[in-house]
Coordinates of C-alpha atoms and ligand atoms in Angstrom, one line a residue:
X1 CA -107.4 -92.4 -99.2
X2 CA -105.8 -92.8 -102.4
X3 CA -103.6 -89.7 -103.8
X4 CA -103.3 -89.4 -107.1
X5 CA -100.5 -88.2 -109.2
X6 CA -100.6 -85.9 -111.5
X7 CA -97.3 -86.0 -113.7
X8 CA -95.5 -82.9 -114.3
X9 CA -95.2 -82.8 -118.0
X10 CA -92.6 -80.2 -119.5
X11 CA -93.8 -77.9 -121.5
X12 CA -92.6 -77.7 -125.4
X13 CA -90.6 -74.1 -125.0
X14 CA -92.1 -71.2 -127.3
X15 CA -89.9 -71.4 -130.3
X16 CA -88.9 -68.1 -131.4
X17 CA -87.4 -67.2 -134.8
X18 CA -85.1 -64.3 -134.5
X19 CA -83.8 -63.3 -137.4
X20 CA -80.3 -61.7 -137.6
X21 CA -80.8 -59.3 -140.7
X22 CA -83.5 -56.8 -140.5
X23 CA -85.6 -56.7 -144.0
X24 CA -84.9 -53.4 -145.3
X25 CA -88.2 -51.1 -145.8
X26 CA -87.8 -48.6 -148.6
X27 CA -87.6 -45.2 -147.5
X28 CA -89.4 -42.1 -149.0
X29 CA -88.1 -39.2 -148.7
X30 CA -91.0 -36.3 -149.0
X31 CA -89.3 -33.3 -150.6
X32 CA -88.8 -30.3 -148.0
X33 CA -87.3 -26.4 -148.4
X34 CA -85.9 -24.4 -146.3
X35 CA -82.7 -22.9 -146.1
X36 CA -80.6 -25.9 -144.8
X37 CA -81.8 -27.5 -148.0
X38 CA -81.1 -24.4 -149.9
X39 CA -77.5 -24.8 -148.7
X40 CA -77.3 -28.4 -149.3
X41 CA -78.5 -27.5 -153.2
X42 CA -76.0 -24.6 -153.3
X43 CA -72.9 -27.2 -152.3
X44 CA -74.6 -29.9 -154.9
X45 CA -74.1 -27.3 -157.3
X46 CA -70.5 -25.8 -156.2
X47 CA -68.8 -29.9 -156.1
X48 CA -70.4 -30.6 -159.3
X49 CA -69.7 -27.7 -161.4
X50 CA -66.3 -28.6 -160.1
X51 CA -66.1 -32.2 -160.7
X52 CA -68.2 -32.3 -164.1
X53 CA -66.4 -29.0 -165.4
X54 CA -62.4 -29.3 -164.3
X55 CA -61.5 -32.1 -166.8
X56 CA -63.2 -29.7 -169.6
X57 CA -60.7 -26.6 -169.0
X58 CA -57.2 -26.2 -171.0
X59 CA -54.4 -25.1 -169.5
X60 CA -51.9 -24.0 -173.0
X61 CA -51.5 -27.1 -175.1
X62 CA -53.2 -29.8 -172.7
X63 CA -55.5 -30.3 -169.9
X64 CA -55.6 -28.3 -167.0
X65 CA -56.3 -30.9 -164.4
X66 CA -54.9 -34.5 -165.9
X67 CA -53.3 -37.5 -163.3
X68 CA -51.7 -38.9 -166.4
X69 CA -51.1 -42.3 -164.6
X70 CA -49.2 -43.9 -168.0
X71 CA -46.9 -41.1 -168.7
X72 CA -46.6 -40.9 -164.7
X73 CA -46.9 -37.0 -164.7
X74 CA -49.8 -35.6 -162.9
X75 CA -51.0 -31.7 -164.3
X76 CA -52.6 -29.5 -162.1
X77 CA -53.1 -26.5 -163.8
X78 CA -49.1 -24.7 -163.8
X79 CA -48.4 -27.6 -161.7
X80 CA -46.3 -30.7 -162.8
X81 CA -45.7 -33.4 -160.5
X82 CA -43.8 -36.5 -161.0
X83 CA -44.3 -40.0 -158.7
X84 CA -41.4 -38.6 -157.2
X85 CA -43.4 -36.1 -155.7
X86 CA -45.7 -38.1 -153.9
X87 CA -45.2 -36.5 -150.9
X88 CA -47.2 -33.5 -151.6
X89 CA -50.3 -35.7 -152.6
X90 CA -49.3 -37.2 -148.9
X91 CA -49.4 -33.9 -148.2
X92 CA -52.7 -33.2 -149.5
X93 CA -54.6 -36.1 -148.2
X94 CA -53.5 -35.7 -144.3
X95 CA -54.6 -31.9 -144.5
X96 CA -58.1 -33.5 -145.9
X97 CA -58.1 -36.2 -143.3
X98 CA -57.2 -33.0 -140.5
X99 CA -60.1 -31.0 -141.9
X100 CA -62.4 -33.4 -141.7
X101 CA -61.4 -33.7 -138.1
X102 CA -61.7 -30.0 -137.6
X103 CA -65.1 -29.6 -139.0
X104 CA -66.8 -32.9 -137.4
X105 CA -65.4 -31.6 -134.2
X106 CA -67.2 -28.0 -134.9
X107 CA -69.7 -28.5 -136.8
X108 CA -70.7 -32.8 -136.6
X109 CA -71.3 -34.4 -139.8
X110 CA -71.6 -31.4 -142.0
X111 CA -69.2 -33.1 -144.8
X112 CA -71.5 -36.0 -144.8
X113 CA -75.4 -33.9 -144.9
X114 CA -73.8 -31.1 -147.5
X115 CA -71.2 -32.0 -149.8
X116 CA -70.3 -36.2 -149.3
X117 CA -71.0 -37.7 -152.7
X118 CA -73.1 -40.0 -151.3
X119 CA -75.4 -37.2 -150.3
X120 CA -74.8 -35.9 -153.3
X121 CA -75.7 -38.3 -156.0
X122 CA -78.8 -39.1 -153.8
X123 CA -80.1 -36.2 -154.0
X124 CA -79.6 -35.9 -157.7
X125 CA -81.3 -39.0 -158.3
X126 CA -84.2 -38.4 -156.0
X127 CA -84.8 -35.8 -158.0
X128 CA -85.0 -37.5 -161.0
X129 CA -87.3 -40.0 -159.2
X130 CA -89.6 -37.3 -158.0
X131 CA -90.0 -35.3 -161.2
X132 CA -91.0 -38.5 -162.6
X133 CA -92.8 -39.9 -160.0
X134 CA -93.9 -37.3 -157.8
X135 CA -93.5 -37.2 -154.1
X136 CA -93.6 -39.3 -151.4
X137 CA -97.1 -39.9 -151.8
X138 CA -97.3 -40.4 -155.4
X139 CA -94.1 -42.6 -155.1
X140 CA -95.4 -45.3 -152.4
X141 CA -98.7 -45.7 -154.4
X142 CA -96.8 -46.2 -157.6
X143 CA -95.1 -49.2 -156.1
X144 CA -97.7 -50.7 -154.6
X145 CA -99.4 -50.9 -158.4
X146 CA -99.4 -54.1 -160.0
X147 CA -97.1 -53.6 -163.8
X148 CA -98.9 -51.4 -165.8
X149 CA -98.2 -49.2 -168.9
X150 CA -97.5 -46.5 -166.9
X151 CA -95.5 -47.7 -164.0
X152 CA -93.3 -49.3 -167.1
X153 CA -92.9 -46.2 -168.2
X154 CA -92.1 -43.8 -165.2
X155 CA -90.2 -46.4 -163.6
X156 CA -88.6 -46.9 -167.2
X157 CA -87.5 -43.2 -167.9
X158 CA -86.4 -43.1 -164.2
X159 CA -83.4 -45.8 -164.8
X160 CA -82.8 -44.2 -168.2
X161 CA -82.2 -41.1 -167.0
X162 CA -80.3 -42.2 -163.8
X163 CA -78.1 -44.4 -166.0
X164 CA -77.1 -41.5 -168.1
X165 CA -76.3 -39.6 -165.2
X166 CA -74.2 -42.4 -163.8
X167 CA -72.5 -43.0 -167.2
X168 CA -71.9 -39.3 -167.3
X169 CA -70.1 -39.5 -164.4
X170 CA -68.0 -42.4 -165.1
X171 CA -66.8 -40.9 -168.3
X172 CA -65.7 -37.4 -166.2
X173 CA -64.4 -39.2 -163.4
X174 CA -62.1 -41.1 -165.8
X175 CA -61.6 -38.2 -167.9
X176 CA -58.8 -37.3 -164.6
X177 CA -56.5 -39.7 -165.9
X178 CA -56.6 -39.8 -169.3
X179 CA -57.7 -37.0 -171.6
X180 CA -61.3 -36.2 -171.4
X181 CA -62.5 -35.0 -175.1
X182 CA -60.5 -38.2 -176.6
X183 CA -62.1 -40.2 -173.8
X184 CA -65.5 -39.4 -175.0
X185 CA -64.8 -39.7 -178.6
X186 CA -63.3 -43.5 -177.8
X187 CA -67.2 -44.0 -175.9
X188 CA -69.2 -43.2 -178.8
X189 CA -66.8 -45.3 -181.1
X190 CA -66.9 -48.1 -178.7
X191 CA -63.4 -48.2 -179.0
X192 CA -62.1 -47.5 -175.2
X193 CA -59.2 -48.7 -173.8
X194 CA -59.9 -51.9 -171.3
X195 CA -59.1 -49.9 -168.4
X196 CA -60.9 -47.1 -169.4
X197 CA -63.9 -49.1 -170.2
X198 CA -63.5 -50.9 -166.4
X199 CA -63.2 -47.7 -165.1
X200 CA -66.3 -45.8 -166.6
X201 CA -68.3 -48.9 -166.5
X202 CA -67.6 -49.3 -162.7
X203 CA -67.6 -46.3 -161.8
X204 CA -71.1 -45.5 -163.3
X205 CA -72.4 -48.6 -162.0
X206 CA -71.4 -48.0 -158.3
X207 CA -72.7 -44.4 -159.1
X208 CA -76.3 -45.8 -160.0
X209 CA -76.3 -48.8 -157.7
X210 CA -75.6 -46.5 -154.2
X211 CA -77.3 -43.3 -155.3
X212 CA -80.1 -44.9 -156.9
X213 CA -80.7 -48.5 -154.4
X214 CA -78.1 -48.2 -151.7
X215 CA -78.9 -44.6 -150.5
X216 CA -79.0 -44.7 -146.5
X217 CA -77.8 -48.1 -146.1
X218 CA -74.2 -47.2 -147.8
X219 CA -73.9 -44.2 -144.9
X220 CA -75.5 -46.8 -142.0
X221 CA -73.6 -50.5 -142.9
X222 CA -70.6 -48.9 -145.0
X223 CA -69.2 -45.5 -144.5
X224 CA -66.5 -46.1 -142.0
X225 CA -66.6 -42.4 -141.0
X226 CA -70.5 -42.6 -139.2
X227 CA -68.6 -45.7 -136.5
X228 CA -65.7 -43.1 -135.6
X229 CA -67.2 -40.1 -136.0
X230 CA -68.4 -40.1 -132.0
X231 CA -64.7 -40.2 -131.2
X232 CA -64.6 -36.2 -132.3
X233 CA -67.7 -35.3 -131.3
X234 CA -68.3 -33.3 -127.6
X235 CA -70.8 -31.9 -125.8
X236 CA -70.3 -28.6 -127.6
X237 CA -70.3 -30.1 -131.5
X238 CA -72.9 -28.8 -133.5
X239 CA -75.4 -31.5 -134.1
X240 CA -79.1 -31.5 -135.1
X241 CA -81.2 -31.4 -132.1
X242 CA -84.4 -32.1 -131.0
X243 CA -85.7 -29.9 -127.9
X244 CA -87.3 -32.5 -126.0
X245 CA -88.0 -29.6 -122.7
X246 CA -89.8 -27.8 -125.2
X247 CA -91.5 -30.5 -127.7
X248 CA -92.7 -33.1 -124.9
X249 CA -95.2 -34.3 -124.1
X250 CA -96.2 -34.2 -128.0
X251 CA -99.6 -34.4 -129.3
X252 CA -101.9 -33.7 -131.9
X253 CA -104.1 -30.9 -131.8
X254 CA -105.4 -27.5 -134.3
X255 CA -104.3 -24.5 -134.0
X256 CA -106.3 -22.8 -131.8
X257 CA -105.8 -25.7 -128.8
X258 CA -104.5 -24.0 -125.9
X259 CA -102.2 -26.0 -125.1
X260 CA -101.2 -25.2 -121.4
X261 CA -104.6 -26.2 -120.7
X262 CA -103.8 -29.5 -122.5
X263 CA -100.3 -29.9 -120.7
X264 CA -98.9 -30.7 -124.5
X265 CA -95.2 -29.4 -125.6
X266 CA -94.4 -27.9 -128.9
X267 CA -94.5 -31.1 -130.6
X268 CA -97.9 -31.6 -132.8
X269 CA -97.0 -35.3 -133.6
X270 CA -97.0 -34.8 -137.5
X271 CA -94.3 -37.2 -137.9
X272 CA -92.8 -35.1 -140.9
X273 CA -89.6 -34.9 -139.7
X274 CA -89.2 -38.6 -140.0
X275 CA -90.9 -38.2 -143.5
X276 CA -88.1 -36.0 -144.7
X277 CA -85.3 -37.9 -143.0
X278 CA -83.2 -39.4 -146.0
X279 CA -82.1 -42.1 -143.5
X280 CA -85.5 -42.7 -141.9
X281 CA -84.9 -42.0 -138.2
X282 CA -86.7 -40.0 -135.4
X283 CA -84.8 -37.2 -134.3
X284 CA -87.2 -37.2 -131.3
X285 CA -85.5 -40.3 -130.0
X286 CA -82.2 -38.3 -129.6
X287 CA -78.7 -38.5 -131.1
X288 CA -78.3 -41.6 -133.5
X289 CA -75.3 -42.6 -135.8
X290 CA -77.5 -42.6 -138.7
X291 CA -77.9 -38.9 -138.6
X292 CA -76.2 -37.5 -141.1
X293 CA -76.8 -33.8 -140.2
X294 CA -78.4 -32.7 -143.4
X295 CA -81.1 -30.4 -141.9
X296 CA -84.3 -31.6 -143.3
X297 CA -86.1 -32.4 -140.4
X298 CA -85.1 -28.7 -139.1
X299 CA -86.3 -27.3 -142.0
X300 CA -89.7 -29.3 -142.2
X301 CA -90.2 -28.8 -138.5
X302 CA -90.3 -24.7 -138.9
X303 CA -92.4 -25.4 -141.5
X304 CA -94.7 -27.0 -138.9
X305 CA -94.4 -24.0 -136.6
X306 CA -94.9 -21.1 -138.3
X307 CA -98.0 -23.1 -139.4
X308 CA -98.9 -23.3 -135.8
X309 CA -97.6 -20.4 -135.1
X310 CA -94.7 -21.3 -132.3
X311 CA -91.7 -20.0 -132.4
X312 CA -89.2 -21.8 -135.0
X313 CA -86.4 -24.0 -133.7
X314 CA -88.2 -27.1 -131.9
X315 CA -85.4 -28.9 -134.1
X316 CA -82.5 -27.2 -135.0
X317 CA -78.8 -27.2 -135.4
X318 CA -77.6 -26.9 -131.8
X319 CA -75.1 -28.4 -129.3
X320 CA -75.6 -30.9 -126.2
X321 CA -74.5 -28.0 -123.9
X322 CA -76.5 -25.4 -125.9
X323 CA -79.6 -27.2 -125.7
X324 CA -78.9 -28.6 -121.4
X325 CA -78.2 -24.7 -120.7
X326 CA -80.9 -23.2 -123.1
X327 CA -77.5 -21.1 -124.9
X328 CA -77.8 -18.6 -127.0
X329 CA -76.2 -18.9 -130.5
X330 CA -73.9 -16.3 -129.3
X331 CA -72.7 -18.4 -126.1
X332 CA -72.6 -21.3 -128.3
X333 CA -70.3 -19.8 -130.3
X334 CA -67.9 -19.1 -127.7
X335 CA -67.2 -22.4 -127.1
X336 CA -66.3 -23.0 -131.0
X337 CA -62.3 -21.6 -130.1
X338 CA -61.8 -25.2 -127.6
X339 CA -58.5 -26.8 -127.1
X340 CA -59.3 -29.5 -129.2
X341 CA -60.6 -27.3 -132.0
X342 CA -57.6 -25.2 -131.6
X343 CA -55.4 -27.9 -131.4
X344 CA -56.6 -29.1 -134.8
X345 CA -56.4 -25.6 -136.4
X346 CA -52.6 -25.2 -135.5
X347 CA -51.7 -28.4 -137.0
X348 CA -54.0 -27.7 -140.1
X349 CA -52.5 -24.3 -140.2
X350 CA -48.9 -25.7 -139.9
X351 CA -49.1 -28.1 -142.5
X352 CA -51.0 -26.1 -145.2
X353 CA -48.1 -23.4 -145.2
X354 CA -45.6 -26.1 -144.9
X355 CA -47.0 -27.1 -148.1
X356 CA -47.7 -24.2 -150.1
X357 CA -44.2 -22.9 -149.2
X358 CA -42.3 -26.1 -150.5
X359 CA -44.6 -26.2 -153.3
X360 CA -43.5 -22.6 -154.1
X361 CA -39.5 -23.4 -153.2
X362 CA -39.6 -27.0 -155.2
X363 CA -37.2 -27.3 -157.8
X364 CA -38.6 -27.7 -161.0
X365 CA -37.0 -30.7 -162.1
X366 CA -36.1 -33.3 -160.9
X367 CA -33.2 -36.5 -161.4
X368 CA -33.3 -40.4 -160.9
X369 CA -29.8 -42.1 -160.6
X370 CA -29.9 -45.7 -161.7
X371 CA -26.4 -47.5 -161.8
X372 CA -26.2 -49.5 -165.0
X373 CA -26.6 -53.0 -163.8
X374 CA -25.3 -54.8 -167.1
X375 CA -22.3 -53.2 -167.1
X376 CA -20.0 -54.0 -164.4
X377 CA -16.5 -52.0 -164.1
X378 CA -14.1 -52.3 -167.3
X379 CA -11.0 -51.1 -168.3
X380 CA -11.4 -48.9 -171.3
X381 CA -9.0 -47.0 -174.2
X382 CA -6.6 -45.0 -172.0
X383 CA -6.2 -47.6 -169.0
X384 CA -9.6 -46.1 -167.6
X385 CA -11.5 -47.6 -165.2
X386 CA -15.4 -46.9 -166.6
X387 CA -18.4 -47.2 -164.7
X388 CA -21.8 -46.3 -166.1
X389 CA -24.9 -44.8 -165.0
X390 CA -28.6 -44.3 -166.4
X391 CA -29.9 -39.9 -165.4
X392 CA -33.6 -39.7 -165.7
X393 CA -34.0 -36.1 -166.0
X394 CA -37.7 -34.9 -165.3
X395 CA -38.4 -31.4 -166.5
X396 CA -41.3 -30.2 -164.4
X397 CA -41.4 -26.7 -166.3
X398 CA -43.5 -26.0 -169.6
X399 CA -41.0 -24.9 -171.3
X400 CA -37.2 -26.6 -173.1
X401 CA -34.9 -26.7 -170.5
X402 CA -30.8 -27.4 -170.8
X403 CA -29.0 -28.7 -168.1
X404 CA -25.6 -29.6 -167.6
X405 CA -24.3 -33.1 -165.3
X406 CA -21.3 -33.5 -163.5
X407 CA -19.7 -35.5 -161.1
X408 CA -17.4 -35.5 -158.1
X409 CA -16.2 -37.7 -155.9
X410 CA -12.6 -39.3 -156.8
X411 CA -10.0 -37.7 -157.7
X412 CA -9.8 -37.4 -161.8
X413 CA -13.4 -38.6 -162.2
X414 CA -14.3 -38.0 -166.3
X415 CA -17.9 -37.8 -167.3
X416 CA -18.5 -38.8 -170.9
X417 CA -22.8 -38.9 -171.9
X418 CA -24.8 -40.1 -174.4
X419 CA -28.8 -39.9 -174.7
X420 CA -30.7 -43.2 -174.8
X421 CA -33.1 -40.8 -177.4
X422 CA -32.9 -39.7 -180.5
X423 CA -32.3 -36.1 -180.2
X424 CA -28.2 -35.2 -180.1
X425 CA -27.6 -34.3 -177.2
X426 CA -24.7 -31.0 -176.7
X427 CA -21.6 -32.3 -175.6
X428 CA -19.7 -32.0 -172.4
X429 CA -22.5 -33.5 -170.2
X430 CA -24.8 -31.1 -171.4
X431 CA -28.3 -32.0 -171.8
X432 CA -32.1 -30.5 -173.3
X433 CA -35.5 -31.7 -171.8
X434 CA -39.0 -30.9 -173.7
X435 CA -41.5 -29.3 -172.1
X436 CA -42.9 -31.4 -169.5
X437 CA -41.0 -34.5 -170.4
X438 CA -38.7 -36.9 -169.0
X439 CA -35.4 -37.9 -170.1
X440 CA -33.1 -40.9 -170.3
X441 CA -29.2 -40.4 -170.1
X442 CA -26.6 -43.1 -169.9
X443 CA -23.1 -41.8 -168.2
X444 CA -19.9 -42.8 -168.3
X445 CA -17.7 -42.2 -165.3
X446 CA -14.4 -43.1 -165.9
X447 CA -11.3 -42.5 -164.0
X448 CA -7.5 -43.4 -164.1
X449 CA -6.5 -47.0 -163.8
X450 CA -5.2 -47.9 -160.3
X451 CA -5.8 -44.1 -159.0
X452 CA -8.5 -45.6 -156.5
X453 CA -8.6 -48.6 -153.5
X454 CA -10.7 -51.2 -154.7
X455 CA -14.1 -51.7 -153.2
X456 CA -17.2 -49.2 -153.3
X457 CA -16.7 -45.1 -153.2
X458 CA -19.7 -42.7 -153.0
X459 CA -19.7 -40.1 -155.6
X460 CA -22.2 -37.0 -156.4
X461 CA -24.2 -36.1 -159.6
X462 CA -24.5 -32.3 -160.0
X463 CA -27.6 -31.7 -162.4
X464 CA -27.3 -27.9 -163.1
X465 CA -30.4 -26.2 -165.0
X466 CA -28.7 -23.9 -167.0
X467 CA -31.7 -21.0 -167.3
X468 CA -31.6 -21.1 -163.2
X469 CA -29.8 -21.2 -160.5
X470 CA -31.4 -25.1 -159.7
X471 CA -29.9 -27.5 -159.3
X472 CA -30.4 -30.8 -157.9
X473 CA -27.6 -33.8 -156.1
X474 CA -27.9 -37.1 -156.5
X475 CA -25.4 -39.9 -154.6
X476 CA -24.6 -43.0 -156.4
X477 CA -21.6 -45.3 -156.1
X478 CA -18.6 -45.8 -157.6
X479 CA -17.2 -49.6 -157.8
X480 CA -13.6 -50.6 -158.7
X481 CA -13.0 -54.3 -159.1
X482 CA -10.3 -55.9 -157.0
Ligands
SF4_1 S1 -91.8 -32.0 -137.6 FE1 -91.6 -31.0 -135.6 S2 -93.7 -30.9 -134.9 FE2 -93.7 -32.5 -136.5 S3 -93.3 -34.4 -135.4 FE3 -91.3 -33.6 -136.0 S4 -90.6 -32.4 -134.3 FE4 -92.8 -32.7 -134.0
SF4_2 S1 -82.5 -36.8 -138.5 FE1 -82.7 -34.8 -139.5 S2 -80.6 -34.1 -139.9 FE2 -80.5 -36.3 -139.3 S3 -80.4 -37.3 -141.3 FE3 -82.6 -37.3 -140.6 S4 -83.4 -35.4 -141.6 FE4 -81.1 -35.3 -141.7

């Protein structure tokens, strides 16, 4: 008997097409109240009134808040700083950076749901879109209309409106560094500065293009702070929460269902809370980085009970340990005093009076020694050795103030000054400085001819405000020439 073969014939493999970038679906957000979203509107309201209204309010002759980056003086209200105080805008930023820390580890990502300008300018633009074209509803249909008239038009008035608002913004965020009301007047003239008009321009474009397109994917692919923000987190961080002992197994049903007969949880299945979500996630699938703690979904999801008539708080602000132990609020807020939290307070605590107090102590002027380079030691009338020196004197006080310079350091040192500005200066080393202004002083130093060993001798400049005790010292060298 023959046997036959039967070749063994590899088959082709399934070719599979995976693609590495996951097309983007629009998301909807329904509109939703309640009073997490009452809050969230109440901090809109507080940062703008702030951010759009500071650069409008005068403080005596000028504006009160100005970061007058070409005249390298910053105005906060009474407050003048120079580049020179730097340190206290250091200052500032670490005690932002340590709040941050303190509140993510208390309260999550409430910086990011209430008052991040992200979240912000997304909501102000989403409600542009839905005055003009309704809600989530109204909104999908509208784009899946082929042009007409009337989606020209809504869709139209939207991107007019939103580009005002952008604009609006771009003109008031540069309106920080250089004077607001001439700002506006150089807009409307069309005759703005080049960096001005880079600066409006961008910053009202990346105003429209994230608030208006971007929206979630700007907190999901490119806010830095969403990757790290697990690193502060802990099992008693206050996080939205979905009570899965309580919501499962979910399920559709009307309100009179009894539902221990039905073996269903809390959780009707309405999906709402995903409708509301400005980033487009389940809550009901747990913790995820896209949460940005806003609250809608809480607020929706009472909603959804008092309909049904359960008690409210299937979602809710809550922590891991509150929700594992079924805590009471006032349990959970025992555990908001934590090492960690504490740990974060001292230093916060530390540094913010550190700061206020040498804010309050700083002297209110202060001096830049700059040895004249292009002139090296000479011998002058009256076998002197002469060195020179450039004082810049900043007077960080809104009113004239006179100071007087001198020097010390070798024996029979002689200061002799004269202004590099127009105004005569007194005599004797003594000096005037304008309100707010700076000052440029060229100093001679001389001393007596073969008095000192040649080589390089540190000396002191004494710059004595002469309607206070201030005063401020300033080391420099002294050189005499072999
Ligand atoms: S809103 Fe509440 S009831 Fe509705 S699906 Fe979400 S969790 Fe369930
Ligand atoms: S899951 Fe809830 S809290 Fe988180 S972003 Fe969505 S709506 Fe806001």
């Amino acid at each position: 008997m023959t046997q036959r073969r039967i070749p063994i014939v590899a088959e082709p493999p399934d070719e599979v097409m995976v693609s590495l970038y996951e097309a983007q679906k629009k998301i909807y957000p329904r509109s939703v109240s309640g009073p997490f979203t009452k809050w969230r509107w109440g901090m809109i309201w507080l940062t703008q009134v702030v951010f759009y209204g500071l650069p409008w309010l005068e403080w005596g002759q000028r504006q009160a808040v100005l970061f007058d980056l070409g005249a390298r003086r910053f105005y906060v209200f009474g407050l003048i700083l120079y580049p020179q105080d730097l340190i206290y805008l250091t200052g500032i930023l670490v005690i932002s950076a340590l709040s941050l820390f303190l509140f993510t580890a208390v309260a999550g990502r409430l910086w990011c749901g209430f008052s991040c300008p992200q979240t912000v300018y997304t909501e102000m633009f989403l409600w542009i879109e839905r005055k003009i074209e309704g809600d989530r509803a109204a909104r999908m249909r509208l784009d899946g209309l082929p042009l007409s008239m009337e989606k020209v038009t809504r869709k139209g008035l939207k991107h007019i409106l939103w580009i005002g608002v952008a604009m609006w913004t771009g003109i008031t965020f540069v309106g920080y560094f250089t004077p607001i009301r001439e700002l506006l007047v150089e807009f409307y003239q069309a005759s703005m500065g080049p960096w001005e008009m880079f600066w409006v321009f961008f910053y009202g474009f990346a105003t429209y293009g994230n608030a208006g397109f971007m929206r979630e994917q700007v907190c999901k692919y490119m806010c830095p702070y969403a990757r790290f923000q697990s690193a502060m987190f802990d099992r008693d961080t206050l996080i939205v929460t979905y009570d899965e002992t309580r919501g499962e197994p979910r399920g559709r049903r009307s309100r009179t269902t009894d539902t221990t007969e039905l073996g269903l949880g809390a959780c009707v299945d309405c999906t709402l809370c995903v409708q509301v979500c400005p980033t487009g996630i389940d809550i009901r699938d747990g913790l995820q980085y896209e949460c940005i703690g806003c609250g809608a979904c809480a607020d929706v999801c009472d909603t959804v009970m008092d309909k049904m008539g359960y008690a409210r708080g299937l979602v809710k602000f809550s922590t891991e340990n509150g929700i594992a132990h079924h805590w009471s609020q006032r349990q959970m807020l025992q555990r908001v005093l934590r090492p960690r939290v504490l740990i974060y307070a001292a230093v916060l605590s530390v540094l913010c009076i550190g700061l206020l107090v040498s804010l309050s102590f700083r002297t209110p002027f202060r001096v830049d020694v700059i040895r004249d380079r292009g002139v090296m030691s000479r011998i002058v009338e009256g076998d002197k050795l002469e060195n020179v020196y450039r004082l810049q004197i900043m007077n960080a006080n809104e009113k004239p103030q006179h100071y007087r310079i001198s020097a010390s350091g070798l024996s029979g040192l002689e200061i002799e000054s004269e202004s590099d500005e127009s105004e005569s200066d007194e005599s004797d080393g003594r000096v005037t400085v304008g309100p707010a202004q700076s000052r440029w002083v060229t100093i001679h130093l001389r001393i007596p001819e073969n008095t000192a060993e040649p080589g390089s001798h540190i000396i002191q400049f004494v710059v004595q405000a002469l309607d206070s005790p201030d005063h401020v010292s300033e080391k420099s060298v002294f050189l005499v020439p072999r």
